[in-house]
Coordinates of C-alpha atoms in Angstrom, one line a residue:
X1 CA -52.4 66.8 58.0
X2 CA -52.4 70.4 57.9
X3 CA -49.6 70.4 60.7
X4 CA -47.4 67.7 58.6
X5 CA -47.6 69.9 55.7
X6 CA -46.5 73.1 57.6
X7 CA -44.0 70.9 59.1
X8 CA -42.6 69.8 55.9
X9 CA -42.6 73.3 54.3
X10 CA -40.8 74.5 56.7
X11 CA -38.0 71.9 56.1
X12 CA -38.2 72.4 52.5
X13 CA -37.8 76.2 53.3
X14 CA -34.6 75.9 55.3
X15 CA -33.4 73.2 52.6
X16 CA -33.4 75.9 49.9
X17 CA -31.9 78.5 51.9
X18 CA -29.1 76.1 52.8
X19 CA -28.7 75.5 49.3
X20 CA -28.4 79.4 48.6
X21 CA -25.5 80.2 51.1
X22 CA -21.6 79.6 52.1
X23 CA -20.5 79.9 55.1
X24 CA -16.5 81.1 55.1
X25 CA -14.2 80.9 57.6
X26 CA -11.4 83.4 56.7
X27 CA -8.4 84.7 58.3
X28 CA -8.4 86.9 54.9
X29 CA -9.9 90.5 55.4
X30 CA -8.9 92.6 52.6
X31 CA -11.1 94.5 50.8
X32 CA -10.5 92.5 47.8
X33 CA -12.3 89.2 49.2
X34 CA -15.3 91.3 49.8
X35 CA -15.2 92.3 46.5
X36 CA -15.2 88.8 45.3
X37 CA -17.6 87.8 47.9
X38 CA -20.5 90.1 46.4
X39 CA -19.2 89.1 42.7
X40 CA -19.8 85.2 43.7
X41 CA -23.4 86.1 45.2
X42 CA -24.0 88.2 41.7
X43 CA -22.9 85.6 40.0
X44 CA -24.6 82.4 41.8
X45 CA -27.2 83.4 43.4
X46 CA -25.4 82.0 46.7
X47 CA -24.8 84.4 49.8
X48 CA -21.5 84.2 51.8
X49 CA -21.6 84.5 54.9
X50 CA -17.9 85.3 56.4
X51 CA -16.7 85.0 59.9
X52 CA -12.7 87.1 59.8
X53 CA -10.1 86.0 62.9
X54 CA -6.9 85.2 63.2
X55 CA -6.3 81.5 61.7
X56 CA -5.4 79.9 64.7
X57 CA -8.6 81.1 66.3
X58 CA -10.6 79.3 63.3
X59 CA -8.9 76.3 63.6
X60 CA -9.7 75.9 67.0
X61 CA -13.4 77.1 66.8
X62 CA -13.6 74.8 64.1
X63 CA -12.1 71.9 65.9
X64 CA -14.3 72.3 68.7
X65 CA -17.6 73.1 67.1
X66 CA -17.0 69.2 64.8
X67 CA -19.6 68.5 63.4
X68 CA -21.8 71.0 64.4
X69 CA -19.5 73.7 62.8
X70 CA -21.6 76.0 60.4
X71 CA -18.3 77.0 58.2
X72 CA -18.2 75.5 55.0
X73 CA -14.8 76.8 53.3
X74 CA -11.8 77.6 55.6
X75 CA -9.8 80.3 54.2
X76 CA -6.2 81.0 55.9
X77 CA -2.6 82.1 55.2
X78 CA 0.5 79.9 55.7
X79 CA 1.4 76.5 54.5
X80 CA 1.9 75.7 58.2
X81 CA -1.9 76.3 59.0
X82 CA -3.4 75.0 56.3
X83 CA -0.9 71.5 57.1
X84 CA -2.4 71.5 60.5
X85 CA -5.7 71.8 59.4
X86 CA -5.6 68.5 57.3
X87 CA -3.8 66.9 60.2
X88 CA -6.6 67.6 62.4
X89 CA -9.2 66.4 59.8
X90 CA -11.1 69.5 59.6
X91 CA -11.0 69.4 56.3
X92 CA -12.0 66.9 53.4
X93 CA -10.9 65.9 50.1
X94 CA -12.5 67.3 47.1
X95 CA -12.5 66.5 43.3
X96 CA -13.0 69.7 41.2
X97 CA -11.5 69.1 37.4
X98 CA -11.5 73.1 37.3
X99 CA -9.3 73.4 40.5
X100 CA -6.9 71.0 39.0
X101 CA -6.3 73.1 36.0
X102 CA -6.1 76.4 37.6
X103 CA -3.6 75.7 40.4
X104 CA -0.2 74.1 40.1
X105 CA 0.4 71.3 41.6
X106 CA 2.9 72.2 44.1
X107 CA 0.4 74.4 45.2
X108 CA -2.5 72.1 46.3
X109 CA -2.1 69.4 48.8
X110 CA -1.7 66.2 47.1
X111 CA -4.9 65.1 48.4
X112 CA -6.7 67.8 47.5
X113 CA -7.7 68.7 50.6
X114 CA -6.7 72.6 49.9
X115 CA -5.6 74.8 47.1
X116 CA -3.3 77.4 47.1
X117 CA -5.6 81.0 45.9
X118 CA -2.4 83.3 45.8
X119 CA 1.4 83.5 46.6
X120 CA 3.7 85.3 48.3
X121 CA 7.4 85.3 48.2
X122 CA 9.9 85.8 51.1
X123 CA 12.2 88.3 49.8
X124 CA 15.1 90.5 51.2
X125 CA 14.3 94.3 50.8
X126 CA 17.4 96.8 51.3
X127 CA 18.5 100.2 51.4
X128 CA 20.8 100.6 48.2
X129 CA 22.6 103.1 49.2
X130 CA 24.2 101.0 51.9
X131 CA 24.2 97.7 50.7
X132 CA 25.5 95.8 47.2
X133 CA 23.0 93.5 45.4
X134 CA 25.9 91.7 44.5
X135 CA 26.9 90.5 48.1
X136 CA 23.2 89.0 48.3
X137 CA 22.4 85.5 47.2
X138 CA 20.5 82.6 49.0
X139 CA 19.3 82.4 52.3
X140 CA 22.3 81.7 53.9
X141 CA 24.1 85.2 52.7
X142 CA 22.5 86.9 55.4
X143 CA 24.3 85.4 58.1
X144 CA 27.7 86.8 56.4
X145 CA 29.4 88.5 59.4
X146 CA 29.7 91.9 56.7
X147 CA 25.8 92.4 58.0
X148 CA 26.2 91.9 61.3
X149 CA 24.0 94.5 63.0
X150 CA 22.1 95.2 59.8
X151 CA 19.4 92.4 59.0
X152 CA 15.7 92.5 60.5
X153 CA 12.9 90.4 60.5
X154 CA 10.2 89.4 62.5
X155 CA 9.8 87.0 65.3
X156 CA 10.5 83.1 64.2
X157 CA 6.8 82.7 65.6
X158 CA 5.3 84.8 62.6
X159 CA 4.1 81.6 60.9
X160 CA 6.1 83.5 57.6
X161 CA 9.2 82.7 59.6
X162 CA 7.9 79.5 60.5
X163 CA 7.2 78.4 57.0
X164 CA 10.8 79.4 55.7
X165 CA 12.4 77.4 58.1
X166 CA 10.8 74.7 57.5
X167 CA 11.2 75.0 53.8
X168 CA 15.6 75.3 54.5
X169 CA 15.0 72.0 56.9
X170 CA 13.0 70.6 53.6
X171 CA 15.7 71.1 51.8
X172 CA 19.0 71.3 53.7
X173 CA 18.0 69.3 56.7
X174 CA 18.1 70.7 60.7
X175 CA 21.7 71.1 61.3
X176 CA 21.7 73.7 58.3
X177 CA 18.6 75.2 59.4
X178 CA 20.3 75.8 63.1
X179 CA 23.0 76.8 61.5
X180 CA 21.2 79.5 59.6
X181 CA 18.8 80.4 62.0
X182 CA 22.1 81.2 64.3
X183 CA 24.2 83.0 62.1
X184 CA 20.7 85.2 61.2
X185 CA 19.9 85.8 65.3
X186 CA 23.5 86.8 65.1
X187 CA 23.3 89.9 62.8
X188 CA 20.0 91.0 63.8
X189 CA 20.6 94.7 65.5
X190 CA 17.7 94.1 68.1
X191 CA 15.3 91.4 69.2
X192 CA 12.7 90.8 66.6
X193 CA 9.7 93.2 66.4
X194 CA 6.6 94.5 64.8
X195 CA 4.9 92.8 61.4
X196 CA 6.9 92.7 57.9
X197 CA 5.5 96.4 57.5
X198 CA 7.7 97.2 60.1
X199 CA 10.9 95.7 59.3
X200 CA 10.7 97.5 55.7
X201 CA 10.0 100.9 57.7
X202 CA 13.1 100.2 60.1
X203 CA 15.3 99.6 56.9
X204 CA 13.9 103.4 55.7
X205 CA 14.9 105.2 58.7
X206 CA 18.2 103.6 58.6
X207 CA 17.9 101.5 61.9
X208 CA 19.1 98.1 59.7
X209 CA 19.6 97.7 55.8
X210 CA 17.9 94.5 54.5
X211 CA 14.9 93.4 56.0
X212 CA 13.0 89.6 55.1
X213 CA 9.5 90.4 54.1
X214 CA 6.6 89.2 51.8
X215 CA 6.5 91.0 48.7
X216 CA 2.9 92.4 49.2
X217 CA 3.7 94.5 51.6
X218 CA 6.2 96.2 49.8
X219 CA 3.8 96.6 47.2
X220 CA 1.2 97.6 49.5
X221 CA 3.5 100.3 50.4
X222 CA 4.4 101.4 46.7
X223 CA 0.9 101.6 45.8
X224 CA -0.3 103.4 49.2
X225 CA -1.9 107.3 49.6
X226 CA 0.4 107.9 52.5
X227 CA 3.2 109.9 51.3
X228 CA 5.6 108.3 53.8
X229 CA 4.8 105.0 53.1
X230 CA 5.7 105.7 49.3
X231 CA 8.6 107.7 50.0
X232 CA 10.1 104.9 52.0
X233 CA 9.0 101.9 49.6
X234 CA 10.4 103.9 46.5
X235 CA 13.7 104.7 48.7
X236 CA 14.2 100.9 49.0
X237 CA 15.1 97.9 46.8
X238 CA 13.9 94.4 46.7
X239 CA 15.7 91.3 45.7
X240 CA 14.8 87.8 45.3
X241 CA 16.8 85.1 47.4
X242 CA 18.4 81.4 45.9
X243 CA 18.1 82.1 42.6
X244 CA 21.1 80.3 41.9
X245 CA 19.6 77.6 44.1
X246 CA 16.0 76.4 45.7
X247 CA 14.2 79.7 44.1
X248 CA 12.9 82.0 45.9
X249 CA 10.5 80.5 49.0
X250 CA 6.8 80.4 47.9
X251 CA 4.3 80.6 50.9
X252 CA 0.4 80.8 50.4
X253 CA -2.8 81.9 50.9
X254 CA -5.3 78.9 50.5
X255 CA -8.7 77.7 51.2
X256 CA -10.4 74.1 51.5
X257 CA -13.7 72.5 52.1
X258 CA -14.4 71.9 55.8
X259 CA -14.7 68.5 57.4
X260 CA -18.2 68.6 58.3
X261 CA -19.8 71.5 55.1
X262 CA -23.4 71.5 55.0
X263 CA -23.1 73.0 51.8
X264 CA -20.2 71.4 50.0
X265 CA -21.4 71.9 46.7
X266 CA -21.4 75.3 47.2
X267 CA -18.3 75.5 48.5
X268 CA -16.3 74.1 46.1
X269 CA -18.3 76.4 43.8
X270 CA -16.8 78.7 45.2
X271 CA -13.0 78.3 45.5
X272 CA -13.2 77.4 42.4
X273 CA -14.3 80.9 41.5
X274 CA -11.8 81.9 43.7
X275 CA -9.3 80.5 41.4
X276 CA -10.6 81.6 38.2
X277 CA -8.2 84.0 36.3
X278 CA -10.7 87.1 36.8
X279 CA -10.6 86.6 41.0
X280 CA -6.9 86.3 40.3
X281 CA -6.4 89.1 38.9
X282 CA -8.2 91.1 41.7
X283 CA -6.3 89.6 44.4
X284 CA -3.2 90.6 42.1
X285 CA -4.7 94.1 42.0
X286 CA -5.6 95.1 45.3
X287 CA -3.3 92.9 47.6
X288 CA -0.2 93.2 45.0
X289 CA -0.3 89.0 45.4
X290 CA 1.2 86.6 43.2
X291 CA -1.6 85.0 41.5
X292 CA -1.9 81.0 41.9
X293 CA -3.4 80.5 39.1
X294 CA -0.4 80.9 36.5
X295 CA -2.6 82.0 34.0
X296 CA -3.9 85.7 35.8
X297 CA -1.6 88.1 35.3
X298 CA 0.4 90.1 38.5
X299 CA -0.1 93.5 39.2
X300 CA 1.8 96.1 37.4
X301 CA 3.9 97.1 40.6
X302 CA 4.8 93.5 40.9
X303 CA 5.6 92.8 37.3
X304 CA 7.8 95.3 37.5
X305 CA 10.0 93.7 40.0
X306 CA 10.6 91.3 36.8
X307 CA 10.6 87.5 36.8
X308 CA 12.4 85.4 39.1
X309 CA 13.2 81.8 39.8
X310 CA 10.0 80.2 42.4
X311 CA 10.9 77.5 44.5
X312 CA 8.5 74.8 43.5
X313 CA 8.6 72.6 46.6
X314 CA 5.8 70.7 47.2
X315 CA 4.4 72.4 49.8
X316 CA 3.3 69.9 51.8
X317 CA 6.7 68.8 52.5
X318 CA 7.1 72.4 54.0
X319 CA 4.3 72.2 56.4
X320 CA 5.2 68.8 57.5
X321 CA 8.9 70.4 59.2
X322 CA 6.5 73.3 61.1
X323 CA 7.2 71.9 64.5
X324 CA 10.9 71.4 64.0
X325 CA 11.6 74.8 62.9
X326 CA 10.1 75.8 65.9
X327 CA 12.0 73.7 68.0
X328 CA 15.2 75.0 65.8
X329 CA 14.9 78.6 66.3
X330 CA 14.4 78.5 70.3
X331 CA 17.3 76.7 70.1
X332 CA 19.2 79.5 68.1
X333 CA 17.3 82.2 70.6
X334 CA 15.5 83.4 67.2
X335 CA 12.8 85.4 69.7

């Protein structure tokens, strides 16, 4: 009897701690998700418990763990992964009314197997000293033969890359996406290199003039300690492509429940404080994200780049072309 008891005590015991944790999968690791992370446990009473790596790494640890995964919430960047993801059924549908009225539609999958917790656009940045805002427009401008030698971005395997492509085959189809990718490969002044950091440092020491980058890291840059960084981000201007078409392309970060969550409860607890407008606003702050949540308000570096037209594609249809704009830039020799 005595035994049974112990026996049961101790499964009640691991039971409650179960019921007081998260486990987090994230390809995230800024300073502002730990910040949120302690706020949650402050808030809740339940402890997170976050494993950082590069997303495709956590897709295929959580792929080959199944069911016996410990990871709860998969956190990751790119429309592309978190389409994969749900392909592979590693993660689940969830119903959270709160979710539903924080992030757009457009930006959660339309089974609501993840939801979008901030946005970054794919901009051009330039050197205005060398290059007229007024010869810029869509995508497609870049491939004028005037910048031949002048535009840099990184490799078409940076799933950023990935994800725009795709989005031009969503809404062009794949001979205009070749055609693109082509005319880009063909004004590029060397073979890709280095991170979206990089490209916006090449265009400051005068090795190219526009460069294709997320918008955070410009702002990373504008709101950084290091003198050069600032010097070079304040030296440089950014504009937003397709206004007079698509918008702007829209990529993510974005979490979702996992397949197998031992704690699902908690987890959608979680995103869902995620997406509340005071987590917005600290992602906002310390990443200079877009929020998802429409009603958080941007940073005041980025809302001084004013408003622009979004493209408000369904993302879903983006991730869905992933493969083919693979496919498309080794056939343009996009490296």
């Amino acid at each position: 009897m005595i035994k049974k008891l112990a026996c049961g005590a101790i499964i009640l015991a691991s039971s409650l701690f179960a019921s007081n944790e998260v486990n987090v999968y994230s390809q995230r690791h800024y300073d502002s998700d730990k910040i949120l992370y302690k706020q949650f446990e402050k808030e809740t009473g339940i402890k997170v418990n976050a494993v950082t790596a590069k997303a495709e790494e956590l897709v295929a640890k959580l792929a080959i763990e199944g069911a016996n995964t410990p990871a709860d919430v998969l956190i990751t960047a790119d429309i592309g992964n978190l389409y994969q993801a749900k392909q592979r059924k590693l993660l689940q549908p969830i119903e959270s009314k709160i979710l539903n009225e924080n992030i757009p539609e457009n930006l959660r999958d339309n089974d609501n197997n993840w939801f979008a917790l901030t946005k970054r656009a794919r901009v051009f940045v330039y050197n205005p000293q060398k290059v007229n805002p007024a010869d810029l427009g869509d995508y497609f401008s870049l491939t004028q033969e005037k910048f031949k030698g002048r535009v840099v971005t990184r490799s078409s395997t940076a799933a950023y890359n990935k994800s725009l492509l795709a989005s031009i085959i969503a809404h062009y189809g794949e001979d205009k996406a070749l055609e693109f990718s082509k005319g880009l490969v063909n004004n590029f002044p060397y073979s890709p290199k280095g991170a979206d950091k990089d490209q916006i440092v090449a265009v400051g020491a005068g090795d190219a003039d526009i460069a294709i980058v997320n918008t955070y890291y410009l702002g990373v840059m504008l709101n950084s300690k290091n003198k050069k960084d600032l010097e070079i981000a304040k030296s440089l201007k950014i504009f937003f492509p397709a206004q007079e078409t698509t918008g702007t392309h829209m990529n993510i970060s974005g979490a979702g429940v996992t397949y197998y969550a031992k704690n699902k409860d908690n987890a959608i607890k979680f995103i869902e404080f995620l997406s509340s407008v005071e987590a917005q606003e600290i992602f906002a702050e310390a990443n200079q994200e877009f929020p998802a949540n429409p009603k958080a308000k941007s940073s005041e570096i980025v809302s001084s780049w004013g408003t622009f037209k979004e493209d408000k594609i369904q993302l879903n249809e983006v991730g869905k072309y992933t493969k083919e704009a693979v496919e498309i830039a080794t056939k343009a020799n996009w490296k």
